[in-house]
Short mmCIF file of C-alpha atoms and ligand atoms in Angstrom, two decimals:
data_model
loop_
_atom_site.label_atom_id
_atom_site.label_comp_id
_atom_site.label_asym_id
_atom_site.label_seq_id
_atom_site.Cartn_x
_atom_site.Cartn_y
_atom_site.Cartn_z
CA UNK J 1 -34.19 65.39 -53.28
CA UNK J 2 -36.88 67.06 -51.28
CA UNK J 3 -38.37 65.20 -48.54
CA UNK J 4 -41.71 66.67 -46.59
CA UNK J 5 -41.72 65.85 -42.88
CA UNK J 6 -40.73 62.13 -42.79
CA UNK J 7 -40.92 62.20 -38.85
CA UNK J 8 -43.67 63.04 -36.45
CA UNK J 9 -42.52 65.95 -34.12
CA UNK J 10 -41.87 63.34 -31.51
CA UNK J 11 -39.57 61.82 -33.74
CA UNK J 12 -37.55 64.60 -34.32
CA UNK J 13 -37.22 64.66 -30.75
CA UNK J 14 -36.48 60.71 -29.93
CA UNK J 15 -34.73 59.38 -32.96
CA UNK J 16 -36.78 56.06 -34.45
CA UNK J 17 -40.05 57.14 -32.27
CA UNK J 18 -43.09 58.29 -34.44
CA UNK J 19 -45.07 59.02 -30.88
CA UNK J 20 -45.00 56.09 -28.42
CA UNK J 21 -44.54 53.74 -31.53
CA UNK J 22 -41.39 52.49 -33.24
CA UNK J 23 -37.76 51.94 -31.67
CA UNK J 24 -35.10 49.04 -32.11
CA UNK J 25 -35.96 46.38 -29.80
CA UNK J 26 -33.38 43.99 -31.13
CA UNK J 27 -30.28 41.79 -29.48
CA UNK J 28 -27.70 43.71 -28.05
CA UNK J 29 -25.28 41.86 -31.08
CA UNK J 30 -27.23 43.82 -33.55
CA UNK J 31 -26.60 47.04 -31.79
CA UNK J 32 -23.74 48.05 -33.03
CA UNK J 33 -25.07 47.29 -36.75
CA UNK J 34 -28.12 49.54 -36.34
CA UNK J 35 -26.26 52.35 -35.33
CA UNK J 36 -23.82 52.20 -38.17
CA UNK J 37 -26.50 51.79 -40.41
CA UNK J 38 -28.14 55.42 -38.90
CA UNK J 39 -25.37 56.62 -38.89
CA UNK J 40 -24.53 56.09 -42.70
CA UNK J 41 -28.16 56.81 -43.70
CA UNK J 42 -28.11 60.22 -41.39
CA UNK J 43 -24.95 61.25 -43.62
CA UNK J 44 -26.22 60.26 -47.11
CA UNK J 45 -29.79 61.59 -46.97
CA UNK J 46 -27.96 65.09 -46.68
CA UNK J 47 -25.20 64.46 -49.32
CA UNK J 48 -26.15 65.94 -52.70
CA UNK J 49 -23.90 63.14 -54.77
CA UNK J 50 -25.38 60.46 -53.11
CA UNK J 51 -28.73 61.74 -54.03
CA UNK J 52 -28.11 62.86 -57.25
CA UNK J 53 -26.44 59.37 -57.89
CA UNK J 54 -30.14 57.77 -56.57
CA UNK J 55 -31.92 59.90 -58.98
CA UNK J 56 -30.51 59.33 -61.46
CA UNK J 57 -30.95 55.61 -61.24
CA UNK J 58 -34.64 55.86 -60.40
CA UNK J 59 -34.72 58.21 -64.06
CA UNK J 60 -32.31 55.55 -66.10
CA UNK J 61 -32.67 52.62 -64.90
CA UNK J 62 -36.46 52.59 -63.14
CA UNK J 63 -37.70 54.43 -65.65
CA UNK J 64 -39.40 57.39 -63.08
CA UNK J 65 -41.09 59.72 -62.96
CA UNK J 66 -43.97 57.05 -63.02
CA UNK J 67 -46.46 58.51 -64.99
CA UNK J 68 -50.55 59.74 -62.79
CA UNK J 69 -52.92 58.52 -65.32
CA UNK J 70 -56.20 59.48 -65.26
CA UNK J 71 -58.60 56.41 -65.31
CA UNK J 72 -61.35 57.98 -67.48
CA UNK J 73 -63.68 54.68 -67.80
CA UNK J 74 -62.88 53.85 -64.42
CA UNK J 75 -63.82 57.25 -62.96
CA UNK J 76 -66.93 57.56 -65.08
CA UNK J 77 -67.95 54.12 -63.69
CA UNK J 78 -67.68 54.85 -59.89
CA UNK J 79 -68.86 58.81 -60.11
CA UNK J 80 -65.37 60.37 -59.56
CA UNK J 81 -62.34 61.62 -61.16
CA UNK J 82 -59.51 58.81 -60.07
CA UNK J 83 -56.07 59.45 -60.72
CA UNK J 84 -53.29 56.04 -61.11
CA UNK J 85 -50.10 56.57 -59.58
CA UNK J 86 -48.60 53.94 -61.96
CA UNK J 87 -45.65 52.38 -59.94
CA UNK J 88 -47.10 48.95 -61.77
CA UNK J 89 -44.86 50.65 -64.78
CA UNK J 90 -41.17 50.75 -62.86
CA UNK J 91 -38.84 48.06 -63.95
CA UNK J 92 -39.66 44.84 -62.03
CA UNK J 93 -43.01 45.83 -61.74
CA UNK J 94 -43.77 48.04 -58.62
CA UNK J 95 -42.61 50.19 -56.12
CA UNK J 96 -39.99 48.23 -54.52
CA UNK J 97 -37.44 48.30 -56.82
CA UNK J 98 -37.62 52.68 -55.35
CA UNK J 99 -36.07 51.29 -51.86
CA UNK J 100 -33.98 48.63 -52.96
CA UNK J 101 -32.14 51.04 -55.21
CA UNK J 102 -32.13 53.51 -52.06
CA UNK J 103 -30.24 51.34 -50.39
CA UNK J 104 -27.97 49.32 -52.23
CA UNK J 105 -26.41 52.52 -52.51
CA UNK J 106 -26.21 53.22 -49.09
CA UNK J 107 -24.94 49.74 -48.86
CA UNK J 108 -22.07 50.19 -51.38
CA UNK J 109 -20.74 53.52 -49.23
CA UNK J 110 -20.58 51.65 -45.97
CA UNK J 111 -18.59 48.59 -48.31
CA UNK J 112 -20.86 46.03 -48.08
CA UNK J 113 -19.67 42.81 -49.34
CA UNK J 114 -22.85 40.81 -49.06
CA UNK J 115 -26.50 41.60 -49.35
CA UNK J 116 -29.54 39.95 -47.54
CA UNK J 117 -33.25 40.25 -47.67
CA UNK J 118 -36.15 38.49 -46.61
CA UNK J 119 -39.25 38.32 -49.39
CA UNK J 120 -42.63 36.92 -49.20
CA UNK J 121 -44.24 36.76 -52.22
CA UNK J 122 -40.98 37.24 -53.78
CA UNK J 123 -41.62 40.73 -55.34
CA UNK J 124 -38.91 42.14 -52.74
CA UNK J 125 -36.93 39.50 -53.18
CA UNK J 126 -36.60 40.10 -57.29
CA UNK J 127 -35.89 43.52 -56.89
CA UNK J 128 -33.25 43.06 -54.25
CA UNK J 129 -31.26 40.26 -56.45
CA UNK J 130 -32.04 42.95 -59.39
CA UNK J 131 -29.95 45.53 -57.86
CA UNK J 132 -27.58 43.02 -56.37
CA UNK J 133 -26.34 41.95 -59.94
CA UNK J 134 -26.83 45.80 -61.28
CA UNK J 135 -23.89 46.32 -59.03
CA UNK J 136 -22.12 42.96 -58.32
CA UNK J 137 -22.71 42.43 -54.64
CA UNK J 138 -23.52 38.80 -53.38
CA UNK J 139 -27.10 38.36 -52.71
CA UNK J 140 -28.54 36.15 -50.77
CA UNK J 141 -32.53 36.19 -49.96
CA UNK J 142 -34.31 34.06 -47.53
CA UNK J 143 -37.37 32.67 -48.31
CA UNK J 144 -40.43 31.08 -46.40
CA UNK J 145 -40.42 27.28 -47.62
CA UNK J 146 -44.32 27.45 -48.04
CA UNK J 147 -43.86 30.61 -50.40
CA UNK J 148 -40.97 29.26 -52.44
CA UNK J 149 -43.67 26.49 -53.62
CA UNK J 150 -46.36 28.95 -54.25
CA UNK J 151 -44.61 31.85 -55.81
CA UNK J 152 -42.22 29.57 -58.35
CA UNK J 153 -41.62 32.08 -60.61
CA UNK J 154 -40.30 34.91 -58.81
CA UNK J 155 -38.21 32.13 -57.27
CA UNK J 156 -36.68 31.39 -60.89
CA UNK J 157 -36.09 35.07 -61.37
CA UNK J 158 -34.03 35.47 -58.40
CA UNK J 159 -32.01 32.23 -59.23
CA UNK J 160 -31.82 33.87 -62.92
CA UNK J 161 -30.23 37.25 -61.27
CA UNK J 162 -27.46 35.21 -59.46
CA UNK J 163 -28.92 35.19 -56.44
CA UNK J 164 -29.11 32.35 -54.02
CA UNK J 165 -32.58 31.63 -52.32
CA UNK J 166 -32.53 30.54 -49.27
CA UNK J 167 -35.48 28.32 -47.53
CA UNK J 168 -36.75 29.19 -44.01
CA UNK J 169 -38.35 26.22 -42.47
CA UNK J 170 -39.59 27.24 -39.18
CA UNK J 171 -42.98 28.62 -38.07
CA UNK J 172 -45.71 28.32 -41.04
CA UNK J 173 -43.07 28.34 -43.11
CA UNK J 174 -43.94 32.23 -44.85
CA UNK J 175 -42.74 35.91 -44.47
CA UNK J 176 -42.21 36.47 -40.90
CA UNK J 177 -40.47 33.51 -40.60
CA UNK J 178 -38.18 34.46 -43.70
CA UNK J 179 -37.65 38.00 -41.30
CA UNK J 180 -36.78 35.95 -38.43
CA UNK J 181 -33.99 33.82 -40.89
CA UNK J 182 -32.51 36.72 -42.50
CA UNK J 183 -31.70 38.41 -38.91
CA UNK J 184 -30.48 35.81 -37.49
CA UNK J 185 -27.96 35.33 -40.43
CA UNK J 186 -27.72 39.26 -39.77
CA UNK J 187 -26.64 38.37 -36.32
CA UNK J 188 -23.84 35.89 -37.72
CA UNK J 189 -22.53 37.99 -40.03
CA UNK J 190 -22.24 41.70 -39.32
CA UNK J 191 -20.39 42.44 -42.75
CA UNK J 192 -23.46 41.69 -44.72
CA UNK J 193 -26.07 44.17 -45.65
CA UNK J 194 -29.73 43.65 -44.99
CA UNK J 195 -31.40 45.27 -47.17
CA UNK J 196 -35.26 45.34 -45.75
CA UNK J 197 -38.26 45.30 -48.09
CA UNK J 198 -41.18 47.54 -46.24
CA UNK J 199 -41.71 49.61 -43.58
CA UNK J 200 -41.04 47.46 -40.71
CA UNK J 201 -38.15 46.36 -38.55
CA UNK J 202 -36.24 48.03 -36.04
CA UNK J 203 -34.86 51.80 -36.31
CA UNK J 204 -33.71 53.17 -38.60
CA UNK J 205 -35.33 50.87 -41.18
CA UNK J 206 -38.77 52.51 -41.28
CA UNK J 207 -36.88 55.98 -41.31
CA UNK J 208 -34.48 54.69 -45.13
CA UNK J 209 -37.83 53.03 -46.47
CA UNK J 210 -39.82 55.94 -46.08
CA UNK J 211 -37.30 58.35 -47.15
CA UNK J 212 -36.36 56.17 -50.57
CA UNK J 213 -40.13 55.32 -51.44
CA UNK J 214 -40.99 58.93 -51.03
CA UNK J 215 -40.54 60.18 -54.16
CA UNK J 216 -43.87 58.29 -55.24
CA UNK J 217 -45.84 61.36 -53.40
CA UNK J 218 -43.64 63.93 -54.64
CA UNK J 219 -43.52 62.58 -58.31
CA UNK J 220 -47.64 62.86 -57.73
CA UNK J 221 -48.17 66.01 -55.54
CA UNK J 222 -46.43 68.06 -58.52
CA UNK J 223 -48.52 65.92 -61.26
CA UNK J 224 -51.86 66.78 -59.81
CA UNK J 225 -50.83 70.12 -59.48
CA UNK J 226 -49.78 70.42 -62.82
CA UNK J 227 -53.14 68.64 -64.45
CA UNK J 228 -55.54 70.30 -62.08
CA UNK J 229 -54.00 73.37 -60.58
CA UNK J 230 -55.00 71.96 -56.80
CA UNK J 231 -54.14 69.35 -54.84
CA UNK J 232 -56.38 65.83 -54.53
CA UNK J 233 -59.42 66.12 -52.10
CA UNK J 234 -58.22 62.08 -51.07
CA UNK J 235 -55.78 59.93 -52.23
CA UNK J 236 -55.51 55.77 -51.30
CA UNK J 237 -53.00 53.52 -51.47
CA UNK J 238 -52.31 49.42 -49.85
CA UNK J 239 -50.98 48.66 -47.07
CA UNK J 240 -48.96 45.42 -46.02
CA UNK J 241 -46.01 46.63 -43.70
CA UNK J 242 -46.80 50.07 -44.97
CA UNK J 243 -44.01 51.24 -47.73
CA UNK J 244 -46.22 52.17 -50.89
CA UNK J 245 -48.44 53.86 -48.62
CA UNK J 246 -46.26 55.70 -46.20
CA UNK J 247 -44.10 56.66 -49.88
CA UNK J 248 -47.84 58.69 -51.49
CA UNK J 249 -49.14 59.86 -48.10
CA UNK J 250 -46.14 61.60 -46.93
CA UNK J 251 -46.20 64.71 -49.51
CA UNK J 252 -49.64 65.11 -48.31
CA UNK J 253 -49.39 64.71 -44.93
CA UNK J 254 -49.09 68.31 -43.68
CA UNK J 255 -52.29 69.54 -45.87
CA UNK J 256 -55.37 68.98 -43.52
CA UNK J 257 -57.43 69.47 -46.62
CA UNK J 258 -56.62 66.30 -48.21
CA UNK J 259 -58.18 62.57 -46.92
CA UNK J 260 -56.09 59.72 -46.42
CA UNK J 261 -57.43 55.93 -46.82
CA UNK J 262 -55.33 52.82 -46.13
CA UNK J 263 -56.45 49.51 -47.27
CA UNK J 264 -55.41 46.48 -45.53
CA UNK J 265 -55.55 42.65 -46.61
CA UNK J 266 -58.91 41.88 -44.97
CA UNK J 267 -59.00 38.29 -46.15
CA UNK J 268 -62.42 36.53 -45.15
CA UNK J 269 -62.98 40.00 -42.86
CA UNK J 270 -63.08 38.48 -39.52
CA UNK J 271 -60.30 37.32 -37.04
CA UNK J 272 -58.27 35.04 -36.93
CA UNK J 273 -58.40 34.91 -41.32
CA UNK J 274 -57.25 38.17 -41.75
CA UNK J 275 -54.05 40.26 -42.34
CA UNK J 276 -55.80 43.65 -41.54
CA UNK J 277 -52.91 44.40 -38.72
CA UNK J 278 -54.37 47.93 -37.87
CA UNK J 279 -57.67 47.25 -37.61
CA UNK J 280 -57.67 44.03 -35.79
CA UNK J 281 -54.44 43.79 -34.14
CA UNK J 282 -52.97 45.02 -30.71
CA UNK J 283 -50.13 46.82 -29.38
CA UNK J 284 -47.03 44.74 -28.73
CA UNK J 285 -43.20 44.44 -29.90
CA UNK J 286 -42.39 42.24 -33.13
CA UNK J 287 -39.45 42.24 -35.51
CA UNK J 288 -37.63 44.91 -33.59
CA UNK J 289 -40.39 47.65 -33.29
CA UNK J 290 -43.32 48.40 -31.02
CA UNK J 291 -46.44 48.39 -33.28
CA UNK J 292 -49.55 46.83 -34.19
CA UNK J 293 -49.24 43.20 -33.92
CA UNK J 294 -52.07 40.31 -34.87
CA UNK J 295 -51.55 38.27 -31.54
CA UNK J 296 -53.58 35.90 -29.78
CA UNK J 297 -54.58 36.35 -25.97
CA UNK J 298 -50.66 36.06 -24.36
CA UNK J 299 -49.48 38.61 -27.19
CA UNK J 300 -48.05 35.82 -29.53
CA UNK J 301 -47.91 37.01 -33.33
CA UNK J 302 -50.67 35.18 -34.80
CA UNK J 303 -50.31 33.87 -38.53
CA UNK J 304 -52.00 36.06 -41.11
CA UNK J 305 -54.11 35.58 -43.92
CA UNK J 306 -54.70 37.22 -47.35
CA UNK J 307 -55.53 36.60 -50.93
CA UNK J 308 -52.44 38.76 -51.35
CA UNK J 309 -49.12 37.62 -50.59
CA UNK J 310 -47.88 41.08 -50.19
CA UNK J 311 -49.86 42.26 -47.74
CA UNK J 312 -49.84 38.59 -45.44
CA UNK J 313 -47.79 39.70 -42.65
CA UNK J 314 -48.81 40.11 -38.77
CA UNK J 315 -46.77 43.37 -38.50
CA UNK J 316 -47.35 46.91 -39.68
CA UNK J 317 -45.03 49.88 -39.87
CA UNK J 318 -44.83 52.68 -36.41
CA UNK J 319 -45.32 55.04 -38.65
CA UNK J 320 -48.66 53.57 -39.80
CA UNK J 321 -49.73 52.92 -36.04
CA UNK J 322 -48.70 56.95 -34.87
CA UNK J 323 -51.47 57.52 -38.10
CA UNK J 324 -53.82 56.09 -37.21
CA UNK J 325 -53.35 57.07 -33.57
CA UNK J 326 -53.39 60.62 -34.36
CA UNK J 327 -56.80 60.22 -36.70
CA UNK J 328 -54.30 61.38 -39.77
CA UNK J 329 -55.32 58.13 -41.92
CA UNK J 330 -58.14 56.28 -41.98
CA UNK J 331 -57.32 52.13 -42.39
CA UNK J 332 -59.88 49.68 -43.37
CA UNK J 333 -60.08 46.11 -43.96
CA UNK J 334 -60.85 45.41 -47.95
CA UNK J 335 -62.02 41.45 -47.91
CA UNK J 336 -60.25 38.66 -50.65
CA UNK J 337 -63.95 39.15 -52.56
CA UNK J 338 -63.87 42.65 -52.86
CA UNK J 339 -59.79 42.71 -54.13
CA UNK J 340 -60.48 40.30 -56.48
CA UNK J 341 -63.68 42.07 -57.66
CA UNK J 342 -61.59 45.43 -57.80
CA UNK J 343 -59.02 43.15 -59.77
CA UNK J 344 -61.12 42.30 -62.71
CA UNK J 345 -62.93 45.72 -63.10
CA UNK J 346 -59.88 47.40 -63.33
CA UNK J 347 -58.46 44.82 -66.10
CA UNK J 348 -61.48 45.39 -68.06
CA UNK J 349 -62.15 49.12 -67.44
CA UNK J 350 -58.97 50.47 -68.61
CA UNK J 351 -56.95 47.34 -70.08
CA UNK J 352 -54.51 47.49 -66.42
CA UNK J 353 -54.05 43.97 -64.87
CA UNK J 354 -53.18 45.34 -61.64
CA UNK J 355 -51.09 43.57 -58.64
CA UNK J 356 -53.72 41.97 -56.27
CA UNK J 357 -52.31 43.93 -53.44
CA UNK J 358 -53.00 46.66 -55.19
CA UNK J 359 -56.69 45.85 -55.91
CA UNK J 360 -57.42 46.54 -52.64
CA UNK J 361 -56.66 49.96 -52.54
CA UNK J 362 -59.13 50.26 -55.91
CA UNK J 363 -61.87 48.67 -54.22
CA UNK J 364 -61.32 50.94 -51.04
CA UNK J 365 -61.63 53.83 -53.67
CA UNK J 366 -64.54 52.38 -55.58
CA UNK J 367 -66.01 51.75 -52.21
CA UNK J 368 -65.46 55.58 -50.54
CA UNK J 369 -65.83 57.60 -53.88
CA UNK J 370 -69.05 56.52 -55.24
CA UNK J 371 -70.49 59.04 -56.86
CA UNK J 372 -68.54 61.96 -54.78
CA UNK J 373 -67.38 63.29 -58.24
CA UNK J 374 -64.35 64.52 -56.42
CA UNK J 375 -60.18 64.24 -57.71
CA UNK J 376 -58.37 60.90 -55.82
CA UNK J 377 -54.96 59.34 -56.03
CA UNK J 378 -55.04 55.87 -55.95
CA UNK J 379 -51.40 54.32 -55.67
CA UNK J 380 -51.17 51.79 -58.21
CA UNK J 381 -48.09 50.09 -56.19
CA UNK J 382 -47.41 47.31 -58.67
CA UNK J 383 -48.81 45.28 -62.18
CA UNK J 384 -50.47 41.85 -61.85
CA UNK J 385 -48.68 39.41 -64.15
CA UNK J 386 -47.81 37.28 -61.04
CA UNK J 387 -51.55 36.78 -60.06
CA UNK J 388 -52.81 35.61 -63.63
CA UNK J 389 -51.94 31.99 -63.38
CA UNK J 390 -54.09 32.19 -59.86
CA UNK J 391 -57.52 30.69 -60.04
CA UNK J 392 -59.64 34.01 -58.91
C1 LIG V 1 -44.95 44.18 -51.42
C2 LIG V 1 -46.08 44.80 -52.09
C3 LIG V 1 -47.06 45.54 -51.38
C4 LIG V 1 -47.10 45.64 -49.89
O1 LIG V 1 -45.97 46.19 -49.27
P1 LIG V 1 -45.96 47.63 -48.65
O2 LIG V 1 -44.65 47.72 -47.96
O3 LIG V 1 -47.11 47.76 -47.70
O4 LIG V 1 -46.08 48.60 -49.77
C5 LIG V 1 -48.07 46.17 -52.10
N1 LIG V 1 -48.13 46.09 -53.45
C6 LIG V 1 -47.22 45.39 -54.16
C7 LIG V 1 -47.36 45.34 -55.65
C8 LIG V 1 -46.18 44.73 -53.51
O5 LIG V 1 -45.28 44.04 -54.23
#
């Protein structure tokens, strides 16, 4: 497969660095595992059977290409012509299952005899354990004890896929926490696998994410091309630790021409009830990388706060950070309101019920586009089934 420029050009010249952010600031016991990981991943990206064999799973068994629909009611009610990159349609319902299938190939060449992950609202989680019984591994996935009572169902799923779920019962009990749990079992036992969920973590995580999820961008860059002959004038997608966004933005990184909008999990809008990591948070090491953090005064991670489970999570990816550094991308805060408003508009404009992570990227591009009458992508990164039960 054809990958654009993953890597900044300081990257290319410090492996794991995108600019001054990024790096594996981890124990030196994990050392050794990081580097066999890069190394496997360095070999793979470059062998043609290994990505032929990843292809064809994200054809067969996915179900990609995932179709760019144009939104005609939706674009007729904001004033533009809007463009759904629908990763809500991939088997398990968004655009994780595109990494997990990455690597549990990658896993199965370097013999992995276990897998681990950490999930938070469990859609990582279900999409790990998918693959895990797709090819018989062992999967175990680690869980925040607060989210395994909130997000029962995805919890059943897992259990249904043969996977064991795990509790993690320190801190508030949620997604960093369940990060924290699945390296230290990392730690214990170097012949497992952990097999990360976004764009965060220590090198070379951020580096396999992006490079698995980036077919989403590809997959859309030749769409648009082929249904309007030019590329997008901007394109939008959600942003938790940064994988759904970092896998649409990439293809369009290198064209100047084209504007590039990140929403984040704004919550109530204000500090501390937010999970809007770019926008409100400050420089500092967590999980492994050197990033944007949400910390309080002495640079402690601070707990986060969304309407959205998947984007609740004090971290962001490097590559999201060098960005917004380098005035490439342009991140705002999208408050719980205006997701959930965003939420029912689409359901009843064009009969999608879409994730409520993903709602915030529609009501950043409701918000930006009115009445521009311009061509967007907005990354539809998963489907909303899990949110209906919620009182909105
Ligand atoms: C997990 C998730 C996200 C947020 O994760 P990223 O790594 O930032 O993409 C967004 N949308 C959906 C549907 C998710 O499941």
């Amino acid at each position: 497969m054809e990958t654009k420029t993953i890597l900044s050009k300081e990257a290319e010249k410090t492996p794991g660095f995108y600019g001054e952010f990024g790096g594996a600031f981890v124990p030196p016991v994990l050392e050794p595992n990081l580097s066999r990981l890069s190394e496997a991943f360095e070999k793979y990206r470059k062998d043609a059977d290994f990505n032929k064999e990843f292809l064809y799973y994200l054809k067969q068994y996915v179900g990609r290409p995932s179709p760019l629909y144009y939104a005609g009611r939706l674009s007729k009610h904001v004033g533009s012509n809007i463009y759904l990159k629908r990763e809500d349609l991939n088997h398990t319902g968004s655009h994780k299952i595109n990494n997990t299938i990455g690597q549990i190939l990658l896993a199965k060449r370097m013999g992995a005899t276990e897998i681990i992950a950490e999930t938070g609202a469990g859609q990582h989680g279900v999409a790990t354990a998918t693959v895990a019984a797709l090819f018989g591994i062992p999967c175990k996935v680690f869980m925040g004890e607060e989210d395994i009572q909130r997000q029962a169902m995805n919890v059943s799923r897992m259990k249904l896929l043969g996977t064991e779920v795990i509790p993690a019962t320190s801190g508030t009990k949620t997604l960093a926490d369940a990060v924290d749990a699945a390296l230290g079992y990392f730690v214990e036992h170097p012949d497992s696998y952990y097999l990360l969920g976004s764009q965060v973590g220590p090198h070379p995580y951020p580096n396999i994410v992006g490079y698995f999820q980036s077919v989403i961008g590809n997959e859309a860059r030749q769409q648009i091309m082929e249904t309007q002959g030019k590329l997008p004038d901007s394109i939008f997608a959600c942003i938790g630790g940064g994988s759904n966004a970092i896998g649409l933005f990439q293809a369009f990184l290198d064209d100047s021409a084209v504007r590039i909008y990140a929403a984040e999990g704004g919550g109530s809008g204000t500090m501390p009830f937010t999970a809007a990591t770019l926008s409100f948070g400050r420089l500092g090491h967590f999980q492994g990388t050197y990033s944007y953090c949400l910390s309080d005064d002495q640079g402690n991670p601070l707990p986060s706060h969304s309407i959205a489970a998947g984007l609740d999570y004090p971290g962001v990816s490097p590559q999201h950070a060098y960005l917004k550094e380098n005035n490439r991308v342009e991140y705002s805060p999208v408050t719980d309101k205006e997701a959930v408003d965003a939420y029912m508009a689409l359901s009843r404009l064009e009969g999608i019920i879409p994730a409520i992570e993903s709602a915030h990227a529609i009501a950043l591009a409701m918000k930006k586009l009115k009445d521009r009458n311009e061509v967007s992508i907005v990354n539809l990164s998963g489907r909303g089934d899990k949110d209906v039960a919620r009182d909105m």
